[in-house]
mmCIF file of C-alpha atoms in Angstrom:
data_model
loop_
_atom_site.group_PDB
_atom_site.id
_atom_site.type_symbol
_atom_site.label_atom_id
_atom_site.label_comp_id
_atom_site.label_asym_id
_atom_site.label_seq_id
_atom_site.Cartn_x
_atom_site.Cartn_y
_atom_site.Cartn_z
ATOM 1 C CA MET B 1 -3.040 10.063 19.718
ATOM 2 C CA THR B 2 -1.545 8.420 22.791
ATOM 3 C CA TRP B 3 0.041 4.985 22.672
ATOM 4 C CA PRO B 4 -2.842 3.311 24.613
ATOM 5 C CA ASP B 5 -5.314 4.929 22.201
ATOM 6 C CA GLN B 6 -3.316 3.548 19.274
ATOM 7 C CA LEU B 7 -3.391 0.058 20.743
ATOM 8 C CA VAL B 8 -7.145 0.289 21.227
ATOM 9 C CA ARG B 9 -7.575 1.492 17.649
ATOM 10 C CA ARG B 10 -5.500 -1.381 16.312
ATOM 11 C CA ALA B 11 -7.452 -3.875 18.408
ATOM 12 C CA ARG B 12 -10.772 -2.518 17.137
ATOM 13 C CA LEU B 13 -9.547 -2.625 13.546
ATOM 14 C CA PHE B 14 -8.348 -6.186 14.006
ATOM 15 C CA SER B 15 -11.718 -7.165 15.471
ATOM 16 C CA GLU B 16 -13.598 -5.543 12.586
ATOM 17 C CA GLN B 17 -11.444 -7.339 10.020
ATOM 18 C CA CYS B 18 -11.924 -10.679 11.763
ATOM 19 C CA GLU B 19 -15.693 -10.156 11.784
ATOM 20 C CA GLU B 20 -15.660 -9.153 8.118
ATOM 21 C CA GLY B 21 -13.568 -12.200 7.278
ATOM 22 C CA PHE B 22 -15.860 -14.618 9.110
ATOM 23 C CA GLU B 23 -18.909 -13.086 7.423
ATOM 24 C CA LYS B 24 -17.244 -13.557 4.041
ATOM 25 C CA ARG B 25 -16.301 -17.130 4.908
ATOM 26 C CA ASN B 26 -19.864 -17.973 5.922
ATOM 27 C CA SER B 27 -21.311 -16.307 2.836
ATOM 28 C CA VAL B 28 -19.004 -18.194 0.500
ATOM 29 C CA ALA B 29 -19.556 -21.468 2.340
ATOM 30 C CA GLU B 30 -23.315 -21.077 2.007
ATOM 31 C CA GLY B 31 -22.802 -20.809 -1.745
ATOM 32 C CA GLY B 32 -21.143 -24.211 -1.799
ATOM 33 C CA ARG B 33 -17.581 -22.931 -2.300
ATOM 34 C CA SER B 34 -14.580 -23.712 -0.123
ATOM 35 C CA VAL B 35 -12.581 -21.071 1.709
ATOM 36 C CA GLU B 36 -9.056 -20.962 3.047
ATOM 37 C CA GLN B 37 -7.901 -18.829 5.938
ATOM 38 C CA HIS B 38 -4.624 -16.975 5.448
ATOM 39 C CA TRP B 39 -2.791 -14.827 7.956
ATOM 40 C CA VAL B 40 -1.304 -11.851 6.178
ATOM 41 C CA SER B 41 1.195 -9.198 7.198
ATOM 42 C CA TRP B 42 3.583 -6.746 5.580
ATOM 43 C CA GLN B 43 6.132 -8.537 3.416
ATOM 44 C CA ARG B 44 9.723 -7.377 3.814
ATOM 45 C CA PRO B 45 11.744 -6.922 0.607
ATOM 46 C CA PRO B 46 14.765 -9.168 -0.024
ATOM 47 C CA THR B 47 18.093 -8.219 1.509
ATOM 48 C CA GLY B 48 19.681 -5.439 -0.521
ATOM 49 C CA TRP B 49 16.321 -4.214 -1.808
ATOM 50 C CA VAL B 50 13.929 -1.539 -0.570
ATOM 51 C CA GLY B 51 10.196 -2.081 -0.349
ATOM 52 C CA LEU B 52 7.792 0.457 -1.819
ATOM 53 C CA ASN B 53 4.199 0.110 -0.640
ATOM 54 C CA THR B 54 1.676 2.325 -2.425
ATOM 55 C CA ASP B 55 -2.041 2.977 -2.289
ATOM 56 C CA GLY B 56 -4.765 5.215 -3.676
ATOM 57 C CA SER B 57 -7.851 6.609 -1.985
ATOM 58 C CA VAL B 58 -11.080 8.164 -3.262
ATOM 59 C CA VAL B 59 -13.910 9.908 -1.404
ATOM 60 C CA LEU B 60 -16.713 9.399 -3.890
ATOM 61 C CA ALA B 61 -19.222 11.695 -2.195
ATOM 62 C CA GLN B 62 -16.828 14.631 -2.498
ATOM 63 C CA GLY B 63 -15.099 13.643 -5.736
ATOM 64 C CA ARG B 64 -11.673 13.751 -4.079
ATOM 65 C CA SER B 65 -8.723 11.437 -4.646
ATOM 66 C CA ALA B 66 -5.338 10.988 -3.007
ATOM 67 C CA ALA B 67 -2.348 8.656 -3.042
ATOM 68 C CA GLY B 68 0.477 7.725 -0.739
ATOM 69 C CA GLY B 69 3.381 5.398 -0.237
ATOM 70 C CA VAL B 70 6.316 4.440 1.935
ATOM 71 C CA ILE B 71 9.821 3.139 1.280
ATOM 72 C CA ARG B 72 11.500 0.848 3.832
ATOM 73 C CA ASP B 73 14.587 -1.335 3.849
ATOM 74 C CA SER B 74 14.654 -5.105 4.272
ATOM 75 C CA GLU B 75 14.712 -4.743 8.071
ATOM 76 C CA GLY B 76 11.589 -2.605 8.044
ATOM 77 C CA ARG B 77 13.450 0.618 8.763
ATOM 78 C CA PHE B 78 11.668 3.728 7.535
ATOM 79 C CA LEU B 79 13.411 5.595 4.717
ATOM 80 C CA VAL B 80 10.891 8.062 3.283
ATOM 81 C CA ALA B 81 7.166 8.427 2.625
ATOM 82 C CA TYR B 82 4.767 10.673 0.750
ATOM 83 C CA SER B 83 1.117 11.721 0.697
ATOM 84 C CA THR B 84 -0.479 13.362 -2.333
ATOM 85 C CA ASN B 85 -3.722 15.255 -2.742
ATOM 86 C CA LEU B 86 -4.609 14.598 -6.376
ATOM 87 C CA GLY B 87 -7.704 16.771 -6.333
ATOM 88 C CA GLY B 88 -10.035 14.509 -8.272
ATOM 89 C CA GLY B 89 -10.030 11.388 -10.397
ATOM 90 C CA SER B 90 -10.867 7.711 -10.252
ATOM 91 C CA ILE B 91 -9.524 5.125 -7.824
ATOM 92 C CA THR B 92 -7.555 3.531 -10.679
ATOM 93 C CA ASN B 93 -5.901 6.854 -11.448
ATOM 94 C CA ALA B 94 -5.077 7.280 -7.757
ATOM 95 C CA GLU B 95 -3.545 3.797 -7.508
ATOM 96 C CA LEU B 96 -1.419 4.363 -10.610
ATOM 97 C CA ALA B 97 -0.368 7.812 -9.415
ATOM 98 C CA GLY B 98 0.784 6.345 -6.114
ATOM 99 C CA ILE B 99 2.981 3.828 -7.942
ATOM 100 C CA ALA B 100 4.388 6.436 -10.320
ATOM 101 C CA GLN B 101 5.244 8.873 -7.537
ATOM 102 C CA GLY B 102 6.823 6.142 -5.445
ATOM 103 C CA LEU B 103 9.018 4.922 -8.283
ATOM 104 C CA GLN B 104 10.126 8.466 -9.118
ATOM 105 C CA LEU B 105 10.965 9.090 -5.464
ATOM 106 C CA ALA B 106 12.891 5.817 -5.162
ATOM 107 C CA TRP B 107 14.932 6.713 -8.247
ATOM 108 C CA GLU B 108 15.682 10.216 -6.957
ATOM 109 C CA ARG B 109 16.803 8.812 -3.596
ATOM 110 C CA GLY B 110 19.252 6.484 -5.330
ATOM 111 C CA TYR B 111 17.593 3.121 -4.654
ATOM 112 C CA ARG B 112 18.282 0.699 -7.488
ATOM 113 C CA LYS B 113 16.520 -2.453 -6.292
ATOM 114 C CA VAL B 114 12.878 -1.695 -5.563
ATOM 115 C CA ALA B 115 10.121 -4.178 -4.689
ATOM 116 C CA VAL B 116 6.781 -2.466 -5.299
ATOM 117 C CA GLN B 117 3.724 -3.749 -3.439
ATOM 118 C CA THR B 118 0.187 -2.550 -4.175
ATOM 119 C CA ASP B 119 -3.232 -3.908 -3.262
ATOM 120 C CA SER B 120 -4.605 -2.884 -6.678
ATOM 121 C CA SER B 121 -4.612 -5.833 -9.056
ATOM 122 C CA THR B 122 -6.210 -3.509 -11.617
ATOM 123 C CA ALA B 123 -3.207 -1.186 -11.575
ATOM 124 C CA ILE B 124 -0.799 -4.091 -12.027
ATOM 125 C CA SER B 125 -2.838 -5.467 -14.910
ATOM 126 C CA LEU B 126 -2.873 -2.085 -16.649
ATOM 127 C CA ILE B 127 0.879 -1.620 -16.254
ATOM 128 C CA HIS B 128 1.424 -4.979 -17.934
ATOM 129 C CA SER B 129 -1.190 -4.815 -20.661
ATOM 130 C CA ALA B 130 -2.878 -1.421 -21.189
ATOM 131 C CA GLU B 131 -2.846 -0.199 -24.807
ATOM 132 C CA THR B 132 -2.742 3.332 -26.157
ATOM 133 C CA ALA B 133 -6.523 3.726 -26.324
ATOM 134 C CA HIS B 134 -6.953 3.160 -22.590
ATOM 135 C CA PRO B 135 -7.954 6.319 -20.654
ATOM 136 C CA HIS B 136 -5.086 5.815 -18.176
ATOM 137 C CA TYR B 137 -2.473 5.036 -20.798
ATOM 138 C CA THR B 138 -0.471 8.261 -20.309
ATOM 139 C CA LEU B 139 0.127 7.419 -16.648
ATOM 140 C CA VAL B 140 0.767 3.763 -17.439
ATOM 141 C CA ALA B 141 3.317 4.714 -20.095
ATOM 142 C CA TYR B 142 5.101 6.956 -17.586
ATOM 143 C CA ILE B 143 5.336 4.074 -15.106
ATOM 144 C CA ARG B 144 6.681 1.790 -17.820
ATOM 145 C CA ARG B 145 9.381 4.322 -18.713
ATOM 146 C CA LEU B 146 10.377 4.547 -15.066
ATOM 147 C CA MET B 147 10.606 0.763 -14.794
ATOM 148 C CA GLU B 148 12.764 0.559 -17.925
ATOM 149 C CA ARG B 149 15.550 2.645 -16.397
ATOM 150 C CA GLU B 150 18.833 1.070 -15.309
ATOM 151 C CA TRP B 151 17.598 -0.553 -12.127
ATOM 152 C CA GLU B 152 15.717 -3.592 -10.839
ATOM 153 C CA VAL B 153 12.010 -3.185 -10.110
ATOM 154 C CA SER B 154 9.539 -5.897 -9.143
ATOM 155 C CA LEU B 155 5.795 -5.339 -8.994
ATOM 156 C CA SER B 156 3.520 -7.518 -6.889
ATOM 157 C CA HIS B 157 -0.018 -7.585 -5.573
ATOM 158 C CA VAL B 158 -0.643 -7.794 -1.833
ATOM 159 C CA PHE B 159 -3.810 -7.923 0.231
ATOM 160 C CA ARG B 160 -4.969 -4.636 1.708
ATOM 161 C CA GLU B 161 -4.451 -6.078 5.197
ATOM 162 C CA SER B 162 -0.690 -6.010 4.551
ATOM 163 C CA ASN B 163 -0.746 -2.495 3.105
ATOM 164 C CA PHE B 164 -1.907 -0.469 6.113
ATOM 165 C CA VAL B 165 0.936 2.066 6.109
ATOM 166 C CA ALA B 166 0.367 3.066 2.488
ATOM 167 C CA ASP B 167 -3.382 3.145 3.101
ATOM 168 C CA HIS B 168 -2.843 5.537 6.003
ATOM 169 C CA LEU B 169 -0.606 7.813 3.924
ATOM 170 C CA ALA B 170 -3.108 7.908 1.069
ATOM 171 C CA SER B 171 -5.914 8.800 3.475
ATOM 172 C CA VAL B 172 -3.814 11.606 4.951
ATOM 173 C CA GLY B 173 -3.489 13.082 1.458
ATOM 174 C CA HIS B 174 -7.136 14.157 1.495
ATOM 175 C CA SER B 175 -6.449 16.630 4.305
ATOM 176 C CA LEU B 176 -3.412 18.243 2.656
ATOM 177 C CA ALA B 177 -3.067 20.966 0.048
ATOM 178 C CA ILE B 178 -3.083 19.891 -3.586
ATOM 179 C CA GLY B 179 0.251 18.308 -4.498
ATOM 180 C CA THR B 180 2.763 15.861 -3.059
ATOM 181 C CA HIS B 181 4.042 16.175 0.504
ATOM 182 C CA MET B 182 7.207 14.374 1.567
ATOM 183 C CA VAL B 183 7.654 12.676 4.944
ATOM 184 C CA ASP B 184 11.286 12.329 6.006
ATOM 185 C CA PHE B 185 10.551 12.000 9.709
ATOM 186 C CA PRO B 186 7.410 9.999 10.597
ATOM 187 C CA GLY B 187 5.006 11.453 13.126
ATOM 188 C CA ALA B 188 3.466 9.518 16.011
ATOM 189 C CA GLU B 189 0.568 7.954 14.100
ATOM 190 C CA LEU B 190 2.734 6.884 11.177
ATOM 191 C CA ARG B 191 5.312 5.420 13.576
ATOM 192 C CA TYR B 192 2.508 3.393 15.122
ATOM 193 C CA TRP B 193 1.575 1.771 11.791
ATOM 194 C CA LEU B 194 5.232 1.197 10.938
ATOM 195 C CA TYR B 195 5.811 -0.430 14.321
ATOM 196 C CA PHE B 196 3.078 -3.001 13.848
ATOM 197 C CA ASP B 197 4.419 -3.888 10.397
ATOM 198 C CA THR B 198 7.909 -4.335 11.818
ATOM 199 C CA LEU B 199 6.513 -6.640 14.508
ATOM 200 C CA GLY B 200 4.928 -8.754 11.799
ATOM 201 C CA VAL B 201 1.413 -8.407 13.205
ATOM 202 C CA GLN B 202 -0.906 -10.644 11.173
ATOM 203 C CA THR B 203 -4.521 -10.233 10.120
ATOM 204 C CA PRO B 204 -6.845 -13.056 8.963
ATOM 205 C CA ARG B 205 -7.938 -13.174 5.337
ATOM 206 C CA PHE B 206 -10.463 -15.673 4.017
ATOM 207 C CA ILE B 207 -10.025 -16.601 0.358
ATOM 208 C CA ALA B 208 -12.527 -18.466 -1.789
ATOM 209 C CA ILE B 209 -10.991 -21.393 -3.694
#
């Protein structure tokens, strides 16, 4: 994809998200509720930390699931990424798998201050509160063990509009062979998404209050 094509794609995506946001705002307003407009973008980790953005993806019609994530420093510099074809499973399983794989990768690469960002509030809730009877407990327990190692890990929810790079990597996973595929040198399309995050490009988000 050429650079002009990438700019056009980003512009179309931005337009679609604006339209979706305004439709949501009008729908909520008609119901008598107030809405606030927020401009969201990728959030850099604190100085001395790395940021791990993760995401999961499911193609329901084909029963396929995938996950992906990216690690960057506090200046937005790319460090490493991954895309995983999980084969099958639920979206919750995919979201949790993306977090687990990202944490394991961060540990193996020697990063000891990791700020995890995911757009799955469900995954965060399960990591904090899931009990042994939960169907995803095995994966949750693995994530908890990773987080209990000798390092600092924060876990926060972000809007999907600020998680585009991880979303892209998860989507790529569907086209790969089963398993995890590492990305040490980003290709053209991934560099494009990284570039817009580094610029701090913002997208509107309307939130009901």
